[in-house]
Short mmCIF file of C-alpha atoms in Angstrom, two decimals:
data_model
loop_
_atom_site.label_atom_id
_atom_site.label_comp_id
_atom_site.label_asym_id
_atom_site.label_seq_id
_atom_site.Cartn_x
_atom_site.Cartn_y
_atom_site.Cartn_z
CA MET A 1 0.00 0.00 0.00
CA THR A 2 2.83 2.38 0.80
CA GLU A 3 4.62 1.75 -2.39
CA LYS A 4 1.57 2.38 -4.49
CA LYS A 5 1.05 5.80 -2.90
CA THR A 6 4.68 6.62 -3.61
CA ASN A 7 4.38 5.66 -7.16
CA ASN A 8 1.23 7.62 -7.56
CA ASP A 9 2.80 10.63 -5.98
CA HIS A 10 5.90 10.52 -8.30
CA PRO A 11 4.93 8.87 -11.58
CA LYS A 12 7.76 10.34 -13.62
CA ALA A 13 10.50 9.09 -11.32
CA GLY A 14 9.10 5.55 -11.31
CA ASN A 15 8.94 5.41 -15.06
CA GLN A 16 12.53 6.57 -15.41
CA SER A 17 13.84 3.87 -13.03
CA ASP A 18 11.89 1.12 -14.80
CA ALA A 19 13.23 2.23 -18.14
CA ALA A 20 16.79 2.12 -16.84
CA GLU A 21 16.38 -1.38 -15.50
CA LYS A 22 14.89 -2.56 -18.73
CA ALA A 23 17.85 -1.09 -20.67
CA LYS A 24 20.32 -2.99 -18.48
CA ASP A 25 18.55 -6.34 -18.91
CA THR A 26 18.01 -5.97 -22.65
CA PRO A 27 21.02 -7.19 -24.76
CA LYS A 28 22.17 -4.78 -27.37
CA THR A 29 23.19 -5.59 -30.94
CA ALA A 30 25.52 -3.95 -33.25
CA ASP A 31 22.82 -1.63 -34.21
CA ASN A 32 22.24 -0.94 -30.53
CA GLN A 33 18.88 -2.52 -30.67
CA PRO A 34 17.61 -4.92 -28.05
CA LYS A 35 17.38 -8.51 -28.95
CA SER A 36 14.29 -10.51 -28.50
CA THR A 37 14.37 -13.01 -25.68
CA GLY A 38 12.23 -15.80 -24.50
CA ARG A 39 10.17 -13.55 -22.30
CA THR A 40 8.32 -12.22 -25.26
CA ALA A 41 5.66 -14.84 -24.94
CA GLN A 42 5.06 -13.92 -21.32
CA GLU A 43 4.54 -10.17 -21.85
CA PRO A 44 0.83 -10.34 -22.61
CA ALA A 45 0.32 -12.08 -19.30
CA LYS A 46 2.12 -9.22 -17.46
CA GLN A 47 0.04 -6.45 -19.18
CA THR A 48 -3.35 -7.65 -17.79
CA PRO A 49 -2.77 -6.28 -14.29
CA ALA A 50 -1.88 -2.87 -15.78
CA LYS A 51 -5.27 -2.59 -17.47
CA SER A 52 -7.15 -3.35 -14.27
CA GLY A 53 -5.22 -0.66 -12.45
CA GLY A 54 -6.13 1.90 -15.14
CA SER A 55 -9.81 1.07 -14.86
CA LYS A 56 -9.68 1.61 -11.12
CA THR A 57 -7.93 4.86 -11.68
CA GLY A 58 -10.69 5.92 -14.11
CA ILE A 59 -13.37 4.97 -11.62
CA VAL A 60 -11.61 6.95 -8.96
CA ALA A 61 -11.29 9.86 -11.34
CA ILE A 62 -14.99 9.65 -12.24
CA ALA A 63 -15.86 9.49 -8.55
CA LEU A 64 -13.64 12.44 -7.88
CA VAL A 65 -15.28 14.34 -10.72
CA ILE A 66 -18.74 13.48 -9.36
CA LEU A 67 -17.71 14.48 -5.88
CA LEU A 68 -16.12 17.62 -7.23
CA GLY A 69 -19.31 18.44 -9.20
CA ALA A 70 -21.47 17.73 -6.17
CA GLY A 71 -19.22 19.92 -4.09
CA LEU A 72 -19.30 22.64 -6.68
CA TYR A 73 -23.13 22.36 -6.89
CA TYR A 74 -23.47 22.46 -3.12
CA HIS A 75 -21.07 25.35 -2.90
CA GLY A 76 -22.96 27.17 -5.68
CA HIS A 77 -26.31 26.44 -4.02
CA GLN A 78 -25.03 27.82 -0.70
CA GLN A 79 -23.68 30.89 -2.45
CA ASN A 80 -27.03 31.32 -4.26
CA GLN A 81 -28.97 31.15 -0.99
CA ALA A 82 -26.56 33.59 0.60
CA GLN A 83 -26.96 35.92 -2.34
CA GLN A 84 -30.78 35.61 -2.14
CA ALA A 85 -30.72 36.39 1.56
CA GLN A 86 -28.39 39.32 0.95
CA LEU A 87 -30.65 40.52 -1.89
CA ALA A 88 -33.72 40.30 0.38
CA THR A 89 -31.86 42.24 3.03
CA LEU A 90 -30.88 44.89 0.52
CA GLN A 91 -34.49 45.12 -0.74
CA GLN A 92 -35.77 45.51 2.82
CA GLN A 93 -33.17 48.22 3.47
CA LEU A 94 -34.18 49.92 0.22
CA SER A 95 -37.87 49.77 1.23
CA ASP A 96 -37.06 51.20 4.67
CA MET A 97 -35.01 53.93 3.06
CA LYS A 98 -37.93 54.77 0.69
CA THR A 99 -40.38 54.89 3.65
CA ALA A 100 -38.04 57.09 5.66
CA LEU A 101 -37.50 59.31 2.63
CA ALA A 102 -41.27 59.64 2.07
CA GLN A 103 -41.83 60.52 5.75
CA SER A 104 -39.01 63.02 5.66
CA GLU A 105 -40.44 64.56 2.49
CA ALA A 106 -43.92 64.85 4.04
CA SER A 107 -42.52 66.45 7.19
CA VAL A 108 -40.45 68.84 5.11
CA LYS A 109 -43.51 69.76 3.02
CA THR A 110 -45.58 70.35 6.17
CA SER A 111 -42.85 72.46 7.72
CA VAL A 112 -42.43 74.46 4.52
CA THR A 113 -46.21 74.97 4.25
CA GLU A 114 -46.43 76.20 7.85
CA GLN A 115 -43.49 78.53 7.32
CA LEU A 116 -45.08 79.87 4.13
CA ALA A 117 -48.38 80.48 5.95
CA THR A 118 -46.58 82.22 8.80
CA THR A 119 -44.57 84.29 6.38
CA SER A 120 -47.70 85.21 4.40
CA THR A 121 -49.49 86.32 7.59
CA ALA A 122 -46.49 88.37 8.64
CA LEU A 123 -46.28 89.98 5.21
CA GLU A 124 -49.99 90.80 5.27
CA GLN A 125 -49.66 92.34 8.72
CA GLN A 126 -46.70 94.35 7.55
CA ALA A 127 -48.69 95.54 4.53
CA ASN A 128 -51.51 96.67 6.83
CA ASP A 129 -49.03 98.46 9.05
CA VAL A 130 -47.53 100.15 6.02
CA ASP A 131 -50.98 101.29 4.86
CA ALA A 132 -51.75 102.65 8.33
CA LEU A 133 -48.44 104.49 8.39
CA GLN A 134 -49.10 105.87 4.93
CA THR A 135 -52.52 107.13 6.03
CA ALA A 136 -51.08 108.73 9.15
CA LEU A 137 -48.25 110.25 7.14
CA SER A 138 -50.68 111.62 4.58
CA GLU A 139 -52.74 113.20 7.34
CA LEU A 140 -49.67 114.84 8.78
CA LYS A 141 -48.32 115.86 5.41
CA GLY A 142 -51.49 117.20 3.81
CA ARG A 143 -53.35 118.49 6.86
CA ARG A 144 -54.43 122.06 6.57
CA PRO A 145 -54.33 124.46 9.51
CA ASN A 146 -58.13 124.82 9.66
CA ASP A 147 -59.11 121.18 9.06
CA TRP A 148 -60.05 120.82 12.71
CA LEU A 149 -62.95 123.20 12.08
CA LEU A 150 -64.24 120.90 9.34
CA ALA A 151 -63.96 117.87 11.63
CA GLU A 152 -65.79 119.74 14.40
CA ALA A 153 -68.57 120.69 11.99
CA ASP A 154 -68.90 117.03 10.99
CA TYR A 155 -69.26 116.05 14.65
CA LEU A 156 -71.91 118.72 15.26
CA THR A 157 -74.02 117.68 12.25
CA ARG A 158 -73.92 114.04 13.34
CA MET A 159 -75.03 114.98 16.84
CA ALA A 160 -77.88 117.06 15.39
CA GLU A 161 -79.09 114.10 13.33
CA ARG A 162 -79.04 111.84 16.38
CA LYS A 163 -80.91 114.39 18.50
CA LEU A 164 -83.57 114.57 15.83
CA SER A 165 -83.97 110.84 15.16
CA LEU A 166 -83.65 109.51 18.73
CA GLU A 167 -84.95 112.29 20.99
CA HIS A 168 -87.06 114.39 18.59
CA ASP A 169 -85.37 117.44 20.08
CA LEU A 170 -85.88 120.11 17.42
CA THR A 171 -84.36 122.93 19.45
CA SER A 172 -81.07 121.14 20.16
CA ALA A 173 -80.79 119.87 16.58
CA THR A 174 -81.28 123.38 15.19
CA LEU A 175 -78.67 124.89 17.52
CA LEU A 176 -76.14 122.18 16.60
CA LEU A 177 -76.62 122.80 12.88
CA GLN A 178 -76.20 126.53 13.38
CA SER A 179 -72.94 125.92 15.27
CA ALA A 180 -71.67 123.69 12.44
CA ASP A 181 -72.51 126.38 9.90
CA SER A 182 -70.55 128.95 11.90
CA ARG A 183 -67.50 126.62 11.98
CA ILE A 184 -67.59 126.20 8.21
CA ALA A 185 -68.04 129.93 7.73
CA GLN A 186 -64.75 130.50 9.61
CA LEU A 187 -62.88 128.46 6.97
CA GLY A 188 -63.63 130.97 4.24
CA ASP A 189 -63.44 128.24 1.59
CA PRO A 190 -65.51 129.00 -1.56
CA SER A 191 -65.66 125.29 -2.43
CA LEU A 192 -67.87 124.73 0.63
CA THR A 193 -70.76 126.83 -0.68
CA ASP A 194 -72.90 123.80 -1.53
CA LEU A 195 -72.33 122.42 1.95
CA ARG A 196 -73.43 125.66 3.59
CA SER A 197 -76.50 125.69 1.34
CA ALA A 198 -77.43 122.19 2.55
CA LEU A 199 -76.99 123.30 6.16
CA SER A 200 -79.26 126.29 5.57
CA ASN A 201 -81.94 124.04 4.07
CA ASP A 202 -81.80 121.71 7.08
CA ILE A 203 -82.01 124.60 9.54
CA THR A 204 -84.98 126.15 7.72
CA MET A 205 -86.79 122.81 7.61
CA LEU A 206 -86.33 122.24 11.36
CA LYS A 207 -87.53 125.75 12.18
CA SER A 208 -90.68 125.20 10.12
CA ILE A 209 -91.72 122.22 12.26
CA ALA A 210 -94.18 123.13 15.00
CA ARG A 211 -92.73 123.12 18.50
CA ILE A 212 -94.65 121.33 21.22
CA ASP A 213 -94.16 122.38 24.82
CA ARG A 214 -94.23 118.87 26.21
CA ASP A 215 -92.92 119.91 29.58
CA GLY A 216 -95.65 122.58 29.85
CA LEU A 217 -98.37 120.07 28.98
CA ALA A 218 -97.02 117.61 31.54
CA LEU A 219 -96.99 120.30 34.24
CA ARG A 220 -100.58 121.33 33.53
CA LEU A 221 -101.75 117.72 33.68
CA THR A 222 -99.87 117.26 36.96
CA SER A 223 -101.63 120.30 38.43
CA LEU A 224 -104.98 118.79 37.38
CA GLN A 225 -104.08 115.62 39.27
CA ALA A 226 -103.65 117.70 42.42
CA GLN A 227 -107.11 119.30 41.95
CA VAL A 228 -109.01 116.00 41.77
CA ASP A 229 -109.17 115.57 45.55
CA ALA A 230 -110.83 119.00 45.95
CA LEU A 231 -113.66 118.42 43.45
CA PRO A 232 -117.12 118.35 45.17
CA LEU A 233 -119.23 115.24 44.72
CA ALA A 234 -122.69 115.58 43.17
CA ASN A 235 -125.84 114.82 45.20
CA ALA A 236 -128.17 111.94 44.45
CA ILE A 237 -129.98 112.51 41.18
CA VAL A 238 -133.69 111.65 41.10
CA PRO A 239 -135.65 111.87 37.84
CA GLU A 240 -138.61 114.26 37.73
CA SER A 241 -142.11 112.86 38.34
CA LEU A 242 -144.25 112.18 35.33
CA ASP A 243 -147.43 113.80 36.71
CA GLU A 244 -147.99 116.29 39.47
CA PRO A 245 -150.91 115.28 41.79
CA GLN A 246 -153.89 117.68 41.70
CA GLN A 247 -155.05 118.94 45.05
CA ALA A 248 -158.83 118.62 45.58
CA GLN A 249 -160.69 121.69 46.85
CA VAL A 250 -163.21 121.60 49.69
CA SER A 251 -166.67 122.75 48.55
CA GLU A 252 -168.85 125.12 50.52
CA SER A 253 -171.95 122.97 50.22
CA ILE A 254 -173.08 121.18 53.37
CA SER A 255 -174.38 118.30 51.33
CA ASP A 256 -170.75 117.52 50.23
CA TRP A 257 -169.58 117.01 53.74
CA LYS A 258 -168.48 113.45 53.02
CA SER A 259 -166.30 114.42 50.04
CA ASN A 260 -164.99 117.40 51.91
CA LEU A 261 -164.02 115.14 54.81
CA MET A 262 -162.16 112.73 52.56
CA THR A 263 -160.38 115.62 50.85
CA SER A 264 -159.31 117.05 54.19
CA LEU A 265 -157.99 113.65 55.30
CA LYS A 266 -155.97 113.23 52.12
CA GLN A 267 -154.46 116.67 52.46
CA PHE A 268 -153.58 115.97 56.07
CA SER A 269 -151.97 112.57 55.26
CA GLY A 270 -150.04 114.12 52.34
CA HIS A 271 -147.83 115.93 54.83
CA PHE A 272 -146.59 112.55 56.10
CA VAL A 273 -146.48 110.19 53.04
CA THR A 274 -146.13 111.25 49.40
CA TYR A 275 -146.26 108.87 46.49
CA ARG A 276 -145.05 110.06 43.12
CA LYS A 277 -144.37 108.15 39.92
CA ARG A 278 -141.02 108.88 38.21
CA ASP A 279 -139.37 107.53 35.02
CA GLY A 280 -135.47 107.22 34.76
CA ASN A 281 -132.32 105.98 36.55
CA VAL A 282 -131.53 107.20 40.03
CA ILE A 283 -127.83 107.97 40.68
CA PRO A 284 -127.18 107.56 44.38
CA LEU A 285 -124.50 109.26 46.42
CA LEU A 286 -121.01 107.65 46.29
CA SER A 287 -119.61 105.98 49.37
CA PRO A 288 -116.17 107.13 50.67
CA ASP A 289 -114.51 104.06 49.16
CA GLN A 290 -116.14 104.65 45.82
CA ASN A 291 -115.11 108.29 45.93
CA PHE A 292 -111.48 107.28 46.58
CA TYR A 293 -111.46 104.83 43.65
CA LEU A 294 -113.04 107.48 41.42
CA GLN A 295 -110.31 109.98 42.29
CA GLU A 296 -107.54 107.43 41.68
CA ASN A 297 -109.02 106.43 38.33
CA ILE A 298 -109.13 110.05 37.16
CA LYS A 299 -105.52 110.56 38.31
CA SER A 300 -104.52 107.39 36.47
CA LYS A 301 -106.05 108.67 33.24
CA LEU A 302 -104.18 111.95 33.64
CA GLU A 303 -100.92 110.06 34.24
CA THR A 304 -101.54 108.04 31.08
CA ALA A 305 -102.03 111.30 29.20
CA ILE A 306 -98.67 112.60 30.53
CA ARG A 307 -96.85 109.50 29.27
CA ALA A 308 -98.63 109.81 25.92
CA VAL A 309 -97.32 113.39 25.58
CA PHE A 310 -93.67 112.32 25.73
CA ARG A 311 -94.28 109.22 23.60
CA GLU A 312 -96.23 111.24 21.04
CA GLN A 313 -99.23 108.92 21.19
CA GLY A 314 -101.99 111.28 20.13
CA GLU A 315 -104.90 108.84 20.18
CA LEU A 316 -104.12 107.55 23.66
CA TYR A 317 -103.71 111.12 24.89
CA THR A 318 -107.13 112.17 23.58
CA GLN A 319 -108.93 109.09 24.91
CA SER A 320 -107.45 109.46 28.40
CA LEU A 321 -108.52 113.12 28.72
CA ALA A 322 -111.99 112.36 27.33
CA LYS A 323 -112.53 109.60 29.90
CA ALA A 324 -111.39 111.84 32.78
CA LYS A 325 -113.75 114.59 31.59
CA ASP A 326 -116.67 112.13 31.38
CA TRP A 327 -116.14 110.89 34.94
CA ALA A 328 -115.78 114.45 36.28
CA GLY A 329 -119.03 115.59 34.66
CA GLN A 330 -120.90 112.49 35.84
CA PHE A 331 -119.92 112.26 39.49
CA TYR A 332 -119.00 115.84 40.51
CA LYS A 333 -121.10 119.00 40.76
CA THR A 334 -121.11 120.60 37.36
CA ASP A 335 -122.42 123.92 38.75
CA ASP A 336 -119.40 124.27 41.05
CA PRO A 337 -116.58 126.60 39.78
CA LYS A 338 -113.89 124.02 40.61
CA THR A 339 -115.54 121.35 38.54
CA GLN A 340 -116.23 123.79 35.71
CA ASN A 341 -112.59 124.95 35.66
CA PHE A 342 -111.38 121.31 35.75
CA ILE A 343 -113.57 120.30 32.80
CA LYS A 344 -112.64 123.45 30.86
CA THR A 345 -108.91 122.74 31.27
CA LEU A 346 -109.43 119.19 30.10
CA ASP A 347 -111.17 120.49 26.98
CA GLU A 348 -108.28 122.87 26.24
CA LEU A 349 -105.61 120.21 26.73
CA GLY A 350 -107.54 117.69 24.64
CA GLN A 351 -107.30 120.04 21.64
CA GLN A 352 -103.50 120.17 21.80
CA GLN A 353 -101.59 118.42 18.99
CA ILE A 354 -98.79 116.26 20.36
CA GLU A 355 -97.83 114.30 17.22
CA VAL A 356 -95.25 115.80 14.83
CA SER A 357 -93.96 114.55 11.49
CA TYR A 358 -90.15 114.58 11.73
CA PRO A 359 -87.78 114.23 8.74
CA LYS A 360 -86.10 110.83 8.50
CA SER A 361 -82.66 112.27 7.76
CA LEU A 362 -80.77 115.50 7.16
CA GLU A 363 -78.92 116.47 4.01
CA SER A 364 -75.83 118.14 5.45
CA PRO A 365 -74.28 115.26 7.54
CA SER A 366 -73.89 112.89 4.57
CA MET A 367 -72.54 115.66 2.33
CA LEU A 368 -69.99 116.75 4.93
CA SER A 369 -68.85 113.17 5.56
CA GLU A 370 -68.38 112.58 1.82
CA LEU A 371 -66.38 115.80 1.54
CA ILE A 372 -64.01 114.79 4.35
CA ASN A 373 -63.48 111.30 2.88
CA GLN A 374 -62.75 112.80 -0.53
CA ARG A 375 -60.10 115.12 0.90
CA VAL A 376 -58.43 112.23 2.72
CA ARG A 377 -58.32 110.14 -0.47
CA GLN A 378 -56.75 113.01 -2.37
CA GLN A 379 -54.07 113.31 0.30
CA VAL A 380 -53.29 109.59 0.32
CA ALA A 381 -53.11 109.23 -3.49
CA PRO A 382 -49.87 111.24 -4.05
CA ILE A 383 -47.96 109.16 -1.48
CA LYS A 384 -49.00 105.86 -3.03
CA GLY A 385 -48.12 107.23 -6.48
CA GLU A 386 -44.61 108.09 -5.27
CA GLU A 387 -44.03 104.62 -3.83
CA ASP A 388 -45.27 102.67 -6.86
CA PRO A 389 -42.21 103.34 -9.11
CA ALA A 390 -39.86 102.30 -6.32
#
């Protein structure tokens, strides 16, 4: 076994030694050629073992090739699996990187959007501040020395319109318009002639409206309330009898003594009991409680009339005074001077007109406001025109 391995390991050396031995044993001729011996017949018998050794070597080689192929296949399969696992890992890493990149992009977009919105808001606020500064600058730059008089006149006309619409105070509204006209007159501006004409029209219109002394009416009605307690009550009212009884006369004849006796008895009894027939309603005297309620009811009607004066409710005012007059004439002595004066005053107050038709608006406040706005726009325009080219 050891020798075979040695020969296999060094095939060239073994072949050279065998060839040398064969050259020694083989006889040479003159032509230096080996002579044939008697061993020639035995050579085929010695070559049979060599063929069997070659077949074994081929089998071993085939086995080695198969093993080598199997090893190469196994090694390739392992490498393929490793590469597949590595590829899967790389794909997972690529997917994670894509997800992270998408999240980062979304966060960046959100941050950029928020920053843009914040920047836009800041720019808009700055633009508003710039406009406010431009307006203030224009007012300082183009303000005239007497513009405060125009602003004061505008305030006075607005106050006059409010006095007229809310309080129906004609006197105060007229005085306010006159003060505004005097302020504008101090400007001495010919371009304000139309405005002064409108103010004059408003003042003339307010003066043409009838003035109502509401405070005077309220005071007179209050004084009537104080007189109610002093009015004298009327006595019981009994309707007149339909027929007056005829008194029988006593005759001078003695034969009529019976009729004369009956007539005398009737006349004597008439001084004690009298029966008369009347047609109509009897109004009795009022009790103290009824008199108190009557007085309070009349005072209540007068108080309602006072409220109607300030609220300009003409119908309610007239009805309240008419009811108070009716109760006074029905339950108090109409021939007494106090009652007569009370009813007469009610008649006079009932004829007073407390409703007035007021104008819905004035002409001068709107015209003055438009004039002021126009002047402000003219002052702002040059500044904006100067900044546009820049």
